Amino acid sequence: MNYYTGKEEGLVLCTECHTIHQFIPDVLMHCNRCGAELNQRKPNSLARTWALLLSSMILFIPANMLDIMNVTYFGQDDPSTIMGGVIVLIQLGSYPVAFVVFVASILVPLFKMFGILMILLSLKYHIDLTDKQRIKMFRVIDFIGRWSMLDIFVISILAALVNISGVAVITAGAGATAFSVVVVLTILAANSFDTRLLWDYKKLRS
Amino acid sequence: MLCAECDLLIQNKIIEEGSYLKCPRCGHVLYKQKYNTIIKSLALSITALICFYPAVTEPIMSLSMGGKEQHQNIIEGALVLLKEEHYIVAVLTFMCSLLIPLFRLLLLFYVTLSLSVNYFSPHLFWTFRLYHYMEEWGMLDVYMLGVIVSVVKLSSMAEIQFGFGFWMYAMLLICSIMANNELNHHEVWDRLLAKKKAFQ
């Protein structure tokens, strides 16, 4: 079946209110209905995604190496990293919660970063992945992204709640900052990627 | 019609009430044929806004340990992090768990109320766009899971009790998710455009 895209037909879709406009090249267009900026493809989508992805990957190292939380229990310090927190939960015997935290704070960010990396590399080096695989992967990445904030919220709840001096005090560590920045950067990376490029690149090759 | 995810050109089709139109190439849901969603969203957003105040000011949970008791609400959570000078974490927590959800509810309330009472202002367009932009950053649901995980983490050290704020937060979460899912964005845009033409 022969497909035509809006770009080939000289049309542009307002991604906010779904109106279709005639595209005028080299002019900054705004939607006459809702006022949003109109672009046939998100500007510099690939470069922005690469930049955000690489910075999140770099920050992922300190996020996992530094302590995210410090528990002082009867005067004894017990700092823990992200993985340490999961291990504590396993030792407590609460396997479902340990699993949820492990998935949200380790698997999801890793999966996200490698997923976006794979999509970008497959576009760059023409690795064969079907469009269906790519778009499915991207939708999963887009959906799960926010859930990595889980550990950050847990820390902020614990730090506020467990604050009984002399008995137990929980404070956040430097790793928490790094980790929250990783989460924000990966969400921004997914947002700056334009899914329509997946199909453009396929047409270019064939 | 153009697909927002793969830019495929598709002929306009009329579909039955209550059904979806999916893009044949990438499977993106193009259009939902669902009307009268605005008044339902308005009702849900009012309920959610009523729940907001107790959800934020009442304690989410209380903890007793070594004969001492401690309460906590959402605002204190962010304030403690500020005091510890974890500014990024504090601001992010405060924004995602409180400020953005509140702001989104207010925007939704404003748009749906204006459409229901036949009021028009050009500001409605950017208001509704902003509502859509912030969708990803309102993280009420993630925060809720965070509360549950914290309870399990602490259960070995101390005794935990859910406060009134917890139940209000749960109500708020349910109402705001329903208000968001109920709303048909296409219907809002269509109605806004019709109003704009009528008032010109």
Short mmCIF file of C-alpha atoms in Angstrom, two decimals:
data_model
loop_
_atom_site.label_atom_id
_atom_site.label_comp_id
_atom_site.label_asym_id
_atom_site.label_seq_id
_atom_site.Cartn_x
_atom_site.Cartn_y
_atom_site.Cartn_z
CA MET A 1 0.00 0.00 0.00
CA ASN A 2 1.25 3.45 -0.82
CA TYR A 3 1.31 5.88 2.05
CA TYR A 4 1.49 9.64 1.85
CA THR A 5 2.54 11.80 4.74
CA GLY A 6 1.42 15.32 5.55
CA LYS A 7 4.94 16.59 4.96
CA GLU A 8 5.03 15.29 1.39
CA GLU A 9 1.69 16.90 0.68
CA GLY A 10 2.84 20.26 2.06
CA LEU A 11 0.60 20.08 5.11
CA VAL A 12 1.37 20.63 8.76
CA LEU A 13 -0.57 19.33 11.75
CA CYS A 14 -0.99 21.40 14.90
CA THR A 15 0.06 18.89 17.54
CA GLU A 16 -1.97 20.73 20.18
CA CYS A 17 -5.43 21.11 18.67
CA HIS A 18 -5.15 18.78 15.65
CA THR A 19 -5.98 21.31 12.96
CA ILE A 20 -4.32 20.87 9.57
CA HIS A 21 -2.70 23.86 7.88
CA GLN A 22 -0.98 24.51 4.57
CA PHE A 23 2.74 24.61 5.30
CA ILE A 24 4.70 27.71 4.27
CA PRO A 25 8.46 26.98 4.25
CA ASP A 26 10.95 29.26 6.03
CA VAL A 27 8.27 31.08 8.01
CA LEU A 28 7.64 30.71 11.72
CA MET A 29 4.02 29.60 11.65
CA HIS A 30 1.50 29.71 14.47
CA CYS A 31 -1.78 27.86 14.60
CA ASN A 32 -4.63 30.28 13.92
CA ARG A 33 -6.87 28.25 16.19
CA CYS A 34 -4.91 27.73 19.38
CA GLY A 35 -1.76 29.79 18.85
CA ALA A 36 0.75 26.96 19.15
CA GLU A 37 3.93 27.02 17.10
CA LEU A 38 3.67 24.86 13.99
CA ASN A 39 6.45 22.57 12.85
CA GLN A 40 6.28 19.70 10.41
CA ARG A 41 8.85 17.94 12.59
CA LYS A 42 10.07 18.98 16.02
CA PRO A 43 13.11 21.25 15.43
CA ASN A 44 16.51 19.59 15.99
CA SER A 45 14.71 16.63 17.45
CA LEU A 46 17.55 14.12 17.09
CA ALA A 47 20.31 16.44 18.33
CA ARG A 48 18.29 17.44 21.39
CA THR A 49 17.40 13.86 22.20
CA TRP A 50 21.05 12.79 21.89
CA ALA A 51 22.22 15.59 24.18
CA LEU A 52 19.62 14.91 26.86
CA LEU A 53 20.15 11.17 26.64
CA LEU A 54 23.93 11.38 26.99
CA SER A 55 23.74 13.73 29.97
CA SER A 56 21.24 11.46 31.70
CA MET A 57 23.51 8.46 31.10
CA ILE A 58 26.47 10.29 32.62
CA LEU A 59 24.45 11.34 35.67
CA PHE A 60 23.16 7.81 36.14
CA ILE A 61 26.61 6.82 37.43
CA PRO A 62 26.72 9.20 40.44
CA ALA A 63 23.02 8.54 41.02
CA ASN A 64 23.86 4.92 41.70
CA MET A 65 27.25 5.36 43.36
CA LEU A 66 26.36 8.10 45.86
CA ASP A 67 24.08 7.60 48.84
CA ILE A 68 20.52 8.58 48.27
CA MET A 69 19.51 8.30 51.89
CA ASN A 70 21.06 8.20 55.34
CA VAL A 71 19.29 6.50 58.24
CA THR A 72 20.52 7.37 61.72
CA TYR A 73 19.05 4.80 64.07
CA PHE A 74 19.90 5.30 67.77
CA GLY A 75 22.98 7.30 66.87
CA GLN A 76 24.26 4.88 64.24
CA ASP A 77 24.65 6.06 60.68
CA ASP A 78 23.49 3.74 57.93
CA PRO A 79 23.79 5.34 54.49
CA SER A 80 22.33 3.46 51.55
CA THR A 81 22.43 3.66 47.77
CA ILE A 82 19.49 2.88 45.47
CA MET A 83 20.44 -0.78 45.22
CA GLY A 84 21.05 -0.83 48.99
CA GLY A 85 17.48 0.27 49.57
CA VAL A 86 16.21 -2.62 47.47
CA ILE A 87 18.39 -5.10 49.37
CA VAL A 88 17.04 -3.81 52.69
CA LEU A 89 13.50 -4.40 51.46
CA ILE A 90 14.39 -7.95 50.42
CA GLN A 91 15.88 -8.60 53.85
CA LEU A 92 12.67 -7.32 55.42
CA GLY A 93 10.84 -9.96 53.41
CA SER A 94 8.62 -7.55 51.52
CA TYR A 95 9.36 -8.96 48.09
CA PRO A 96 6.55 -7.25 46.14
CA VAL A 97 7.61 -3.79 47.30
CA ALA A 98 11.28 -4.61 46.73
CA PHE A 99 10.34 -5.64 43.20
CA VAL A 100 8.37 -2.43 42.58
CA VAL A 101 11.23 -0.24 43.81
CA PHE A 102 13.79 -2.25 41.84
CA VAL A 103 11.74 -1.92 38.66
CA ALA A 104 10.95 1.78 39.15
CA SER A 105 14.37 3.01 40.11
CA ILE A 106 16.81 0.70 38.35
CA LEU A 107 15.14 -1.21 35.52
CA VAL A 108 12.95 1.62 34.21
CA PRO A 109 15.72 4.24 33.88
CA LEU A 110 18.07 1.66 32.33
CA PHE A 111 15.41 0.42 29.94
CA LYS A 112 14.52 3.98 29.01
CA MET A 113 18.06 5.05 28.31
CA PHE A 114 18.95 1.94 26.32
CA GLY A 115 15.63 2.04 24.48
CA ILE A 116 16.12 5.61 23.32
CA LEU A 117 19.76 4.85 22.53
CA MET A 118 18.71 1.86 20.41
CA ILE A 119 16.12 3.89 18.52
CA LEU A 120 18.63 6.68 17.85
CA LEU A 121 21.38 4.25 16.81
CA SER A 122 19.04 2.28 14.59
CA LEU A 123 18.13 5.49 12.79
CA LYS A 124 21.75 6.50 12.47
CA TYR A 125 23.24 3.17 11.36
CA HIS A 126 20.18 1.71 9.61
CA ILE A 127 19.91 -1.26 11.93
CA ASP A 128 16.90 -3.32 10.99
CA LEU A 129 14.11 -2.90 13.45
CA THR A 130 10.57 -2.74 12.16
CA ASP A 131 8.68 0.48 12.67
CA LYS A 132 6.13 -1.35 14.76
CA GLN A 133 8.89 -2.51 17.14
CA ARG A 134 10.33 0.97 17.38
CA ILE A 135 7.05 2.75 18.00
CA LYS A 136 5.94 0.16 20.54
CA MET A 137 9.21 0.51 22.37
CA PHE A 138 8.91 4.27 22.32
CA ARG A 139 5.37 4.23 23.66
CA VAL A 140 6.40 2.00 26.54
CA ILE A 141 9.34 4.30 27.27
CA ASP A 142 7.11 7.34 27.20
CA PHE A 143 4.58 5.75 29.52
CA ILE A 144 6.90 4.37 32.19
CA GLY A 145 9.15 7.41 32.44
CA ARG A 146 7.36 9.21 35.24
CA TRP A 147 7.34 6.18 37.52
CA SER A 148 11.05 6.48 38.20
CA MET A 149 10.23 9.43 40.43
CA LEU A 150 8.98 6.87 42.94
CA ASP A 151 12.23 6.61 44.88
CA ILE A 152 12.55 10.39 45.11
CA PHE A 153 9.07 10.67 46.62
CA VAL A 154 9.80 7.84 49.05
CA ILE A 155 12.91 9.65 50.24
CA SER A 156 11.07 12.92 50.73
CA ILE A 157 8.28 11.20 52.67
CA LEU A 158 10.72 9.28 54.86
CA ALA A 159 12.91 12.31 55.49
CA ALA A 160 9.94 14.33 56.68
CA LEU A 161 8.29 11.59 58.69
CA VAL A 162 11.24 9.97 60.42
CA ASN A 163 12.74 12.92 62.19
CA ILE A 164 12.79 12.06 65.88
CA SER A 165 16.13 13.24 67.17
CA GLY A 166 17.88 10.71 69.37
CA VAL A 167 15.84 7.82 68.05
CA ALA A 168 15.77 7.83 64.29
CA VAL A 169 16.52 10.47 61.67
CA ILE A 170 16.42 9.98 57.91
CA THR A 171 18.10 12.49 55.64
CA ALA A 172 18.43 12.60 51.87
CA GLY A 173 21.85 12.18 50.24
CA ALA A 174 23.58 13.67 47.23
CA GLY A 175 22.59 10.69 45.08
CA ALA A 176 18.97 11.77 45.33
CA THR A 177 19.70 15.01 43.48
CA ALA A 178 21.60 13.16 40.75
CA PHE A 179 18.84 10.59 40.41
CA SER A 180 16.05 13.15 40.17
CA VAL A 181 17.97 14.99 37.46
CA VAL A 182 18.36 11.68 35.58
CA VAL A 183 14.60 11.16 35.69
CA VAL A 184 13.85 14.69 34.47
CA LEU A 185 16.41 14.43 31.67
CA THR A 186 15.07 11.10 30.41
CA ILE A 187 11.51 12.46 30.37
CA LEU A 188 12.71 15.50 28.43
CA ALA A 189 14.67 13.26 26.04
CA ALA A 190 11.56 11.21 25.28
CA ASN A 191 9.54 14.39 24.78
CA SER A 192 12.01 15.95 22.38
CA PHE A 193 12.03 12.88 20.13
CA ASP A 194 9.70 13.18 17.17
CA THR A 195 8.16 9.79 16.38
CA ARG A 196 7.34 10.87 12.84
CA LEU A 197 11.07 10.70 12.04
CA LEU A 198 10.92 6.91 12.31
CA TRP A 199 8.85 6.73 9.15
CA ASP A 200 10.72 9.52 7.36
CA TYR A 201 13.97 7.59 7.66
CA LYS A 202 12.41 4.43 6.30
CA LYS A 203 11.17 6.28 3.21
CA LEU A 204 14.56 7.86 2.70
CA ARG A 205 16.21 4.46 2.54
CA SER A 206 13.79 2.73 0.24
CA MET B 1 -6.74 13.96 8.94
CA LEU B 2 -3.06 13.62 9.82
CA CYS B 3 -1.68 11.15 12.35
CA ALA B 4 0.18 12.97 15.14
CA GLU B 5 2.68 10.15 15.62
CA CYS B 6 3.60 9.15 12.06
CA ASP B 7 2.24 12.03 9.93
CA LEU B 8 0.18 9.69 7.77
CA LEU B 9 -2.48 11.32 5.62
CA ILE B 10 -5.84 9.70 6.31
CA GLN B 11 -9.27 10.40 4.87
CA ASN B 12 -11.84 11.71 7.28
CA LYS B 13 -14.15 8.98 8.43
CA ILE B 14 -17.37 9.16 10.34
CA ILE B 15 -17.42 6.69 13.19
CA GLU B 16 -19.98 5.52 15.70
CA GLU B 17 -20.51 7.20 19.05
CA GLY B 18 -18.26 5.64 21.69
CA SER B 19 -15.72 4.12 19.28
CA TYR B 20 -12.12 4.93 18.36
CA LEU B 21 -10.36 5.66 15.13
CA LYS B 22 -6.83 4.24 15.01
CA CYS B 23 -4.03 5.07 12.61
CA PRO B 24 -3.65 2.12 10.18
CA ARG B 25 0.13 2.54 10.05
CA CYS B 26 1.25 3.09 13.65
CA GLY B 27 -1.83 2.31 15.73
CA HIS B 28 -2.04 5.73 17.40
CA VAL B 29 -5.57 6.60 18.56
CA LEU B 30 -6.57 9.44 16.27
CA TYR B 31 -10.01 10.27 17.44
CA LYS B 32 -12.47 9.30 20.11
CA GLN B 33 -16.09 9.76 19.28
CA LYS B 34 -17.33 10.76 22.71
CA TYR B 35 -19.37 13.82 23.52
CA ASN B 36 -20.81 15.59 26.57
CA THR B 37 -17.54 15.03 28.36
CA ILE B 38 -17.10 18.63 29.43
CA ILE B 39 -19.78 18.75 32.12
CA LYS B 40 -18.56 15.46 33.62
CA SER B 41 -15.01 16.77 33.73
CA LEU B 42 -16.24 19.94 35.39
CA ALA B 43 -18.00 17.99 38.13
CA LEU B 44 -14.96 15.79 38.72
CA SER B 45 -12.58 18.73 38.79
CA ILE B 46 -14.72 20.49 41.43
CA THR B 47 -14.71 17.34 43.57
CA ALA B 48 -10.96 17.03 43.18
CA LEU B 49 -10.44 20.68 44.14
CA ILE B 50 -12.53 20.22 47.28
CA CYS B 51 -10.40 17.21 48.23
CA PHE B 52 -7.22 19.16 47.60
CA TYR B 53 -7.21 21.30 50.72
CA PRO B 54 -7.52 18.49 53.30
CA ALA B 55 -5.21 16.28 51.24
CA VAL B 56 -2.46 18.84 51.57
CA THR B 57 -3.00 20.19 55.08
CA GLU B 58 -4.07 17.06 56.96
CA PRO B 59 -1.36 14.52 57.87
CA ILE B 60 -0.85 11.77 55.28
CA MET B 61 0.34 9.43 57.98
CA SER B 62 1.61 9.41 61.51
CA LEU B 63 4.39 7.39 63.01
CA SER B 64 5.07 6.40 66.57
CA MET B 65 8.46 5.20 67.60
CA GLY B 66 10.05 4.95 71.02
CA GLY B 67 6.99 6.56 72.60
CA LYS B 68 7.19 9.62 70.34
CA GLU B 69 4.72 10.48 67.65
CA GLN B 70 5.28 12.27 64.39
CA HIS B 71 2.83 13.52 61.78
CA GLN B 72 3.56 14.52 58.25
CA ASN B 73 1.74 16.22 55.43
CA ILE B 74 2.89 16.84 51.87
CA ILE B 75 4.15 20.38 52.37
CA GLU B 76 6.37 19.37 55.29
CA GLY B 77 7.93 16.70 53.08
CA ALA B 78 9.25 19.33 50.73
CA LEU B 79 10.19 21.76 53.52
CA VAL B 80 12.41 19.22 55.27
CA LEU B 81 14.33 18.63 52.03
CA LEU B 82 14.73 22.38 51.60
CA LYS B 83 16.20 22.64 55.09
CA GLU B 84 18.66 19.88 54.24
CA GLU B 85 19.63 21.96 51.18
CA HIS B 86 18.56 19.38 48.61
CA TYR B 87 16.99 22.14 46.55
CA ILE B 88 16.47 20.24 43.29
CA VAL B 89 14.83 17.27 44.99
CA ALA B 90 12.67 19.54 47.15
CA VAL B 91 11.45 21.70 44.29
CA LEU B 92 10.80 18.68 42.09
CA THR B 93 8.83 16.87 44.78
CA PHE B 94 6.82 19.96 45.58
CA MET B 95 6.06 20.68 41.92
CA CYS B 96 5.17 17.15 40.85
CA SER B 97 3.16 16.08 43.88
CA LEU B 98 1.35 19.32 44.63
CA LEU B 99 1.81 22.44 42.56
CA ILE B 100 1.35 21.06 39.04
CA PRO B 101 -1.63 18.84 39.92
CA LEU B 102 -3.30 21.81 41.62
CA PHE B 103 -2.53 24.11 38.72
CA ARG B 104 -3.84 21.57 36.20
CA LEU B 105 -7.08 21.15 38.15
CA LEU B 106 -7.57 24.91 38.25
CA LEU B 107 -6.95 25.19 34.51
CA LEU B 108 -9.35 22.34 33.81
CA PHE B 109 -11.93 23.93 36.08
CA TYR B 110 -11.56 27.27 34.31
CA VAL B 111 -11.86 25.80 30.81
CA THR B 112 -14.75 23.44 31.52
CA LEU B 113 -16.65 26.06 33.54
CA SER B 114 -16.24 28.69 30.80
CA LEU B 115 -17.52 26.27 28.19
CA SER B 116 -20.45 25.27 30.37
CA VAL B 117 -21.63 28.81 31.18
CA ASN B 118 -21.07 30.18 27.71
CA TYR B 119 -18.23 32.49 28.66
CA PHE B 120 -15.44 33.16 26.20
CA SER B 121 -12.01 34.67 26.48
CA PRO B 122 -9.04 34.30 24.11
CA HIS B 123 -6.99 33.16 27.13
CA LEU B 124 -8.85 29.87 27.10
CA PHE B 125 -6.74 28.65 24.20
CA TRP B 126 -3.37 28.88 25.87
CA THR B 127 -4.91 27.76 29.15
CA PHE B 128 -6.00 24.50 27.63
CA ARG B 129 -2.69 24.07 25.84
CA LEU B 130 -0.87 24.51 29.14
CA TYR B 131 -3.13 21.90 30.71
CA HIS B 132 -2.06 19.46 28.04
CA TYR B 133 1.64 20.32 28.33
CA MET B 134 1.79 19.63 32.04
CA GLU B 135 0.08 16.28 31.87
CA GLU B 136 3.27 14.30 32.30
CA TRP B 137 4.57 16.33 35.21
CA GLY B 138 1.62 15.91 37.52
CA MET B 139 2.59 12.82 39.45
CA LEU B 140 -0.16 12.24 41.98
CA ASP B 141 -0.26 8.54 41.17
CA VAL B 142 3.49 8.05 41.56
CA TYR B 143 3.42 9.90 44.88
CA MET B 144 0.63 7.65 46.10
CA LEU B 145 2.75 4.58 45.35
CA GLY B 146 5.61 6.34 47.15
CA VAL B 147 3.47 6.65 50.28
CA ILE B 148 2.69 2.93 50.19
CA VAL B 149 6.34 1.98 49.69
CA SER B 150 7.37 4.20 52.61
CA VAL B 151 4.83 2.53 54.86
CA VAL B 152 6.25 -0.89 54.05
CA LYS B 153 9.81 0.35 54.56
CA LEU B 154 8.98 1.74 57.98
CA SER B 155 6.72 -1.05 59.17
CA SER B 156 9.61 -2.90 60.78
CA MET B 157 10.93 0.14 62.65
CA ALA B 158 7.80 1.83 63.86
CA GLU B 159 4.07 1.87 64.02
CA ILE B 160 2.38 3.63 61.15
CA GLN B 161 -1.12 4.95 60.85
CA PHE B 162 -2.73 6.49 57.82
CA GLY B 163 -4.11 9.94 58.47
CA PHE B 164 -7.16 11.69 57.09
CA GLY B 165 -4.93 13.31 54.48
CA PHE B 166 -4.11 9.92 52.97
CA TRP B 167 -7.74 9.13 52.20
CA MET B 168 -8.33 12.61 50.85
CA TYR B 169 -5.24 12.25 48.69
CA ALA B 170 -6.60 8.97 47.34
CA MET B 171 -9.92 10.66 46.51
CA LEU B 172 -8.08 13.53 44.86
CA LEU B 173 -6.05 11.07 42.80
CA ILE B 174 -9.12 9.15 41.62
CA CYS B 175 -11.08 12.30 40.75
CA SER B 176 -8.26 13.96 38.86
CA ILE B 177 -7.47 10.81 36.86
CA MET B 178 -11.15 10.42 35.98
CA ALA B 179 -11.51 14.10 35.09
CA ASN B 180 -8.49 13.77 32.81
CA ASN B 181 -9.61 10.54 31.14
CA GLU B 182 -13.20 11.64 30.73
CA LEU B 183 -12.33 14.76 28.78
CA ASN B 184 -12.33 14.54 25.00
CA HIS B 185 -9.73 17.07 23.89
CA HIS B 186 -11.15 17.22 20.39
CA GLU B 187 -14.53 18.21 21.77
CA VAL B 188 -12.96 21.02 23.83
CA TRP B 189 -11.07 22.36 20.82
CA ASP B 190 -14.16 22.17 18.62
CA ARG B 191 -16.27 24.00 21.16
CA LEU B 192 -13.57 26.63 21.76
CA LEU B 193 -13.29 27.30 18.04
CA ALA B 194 -17.07 27.57 17.68
CA LYS B 195 -17.12 30.07 20.55
CA LYS B 196 -14.30 32.06 19.04
CA LYS B 197 -16.21 32.38 15.76
CA ALA B 198 -19.44 33.29 17.57
CA PHE B 199 -17.78 36.07 19.56
CA GLN B 200 -15.95 37.64 16.63
#
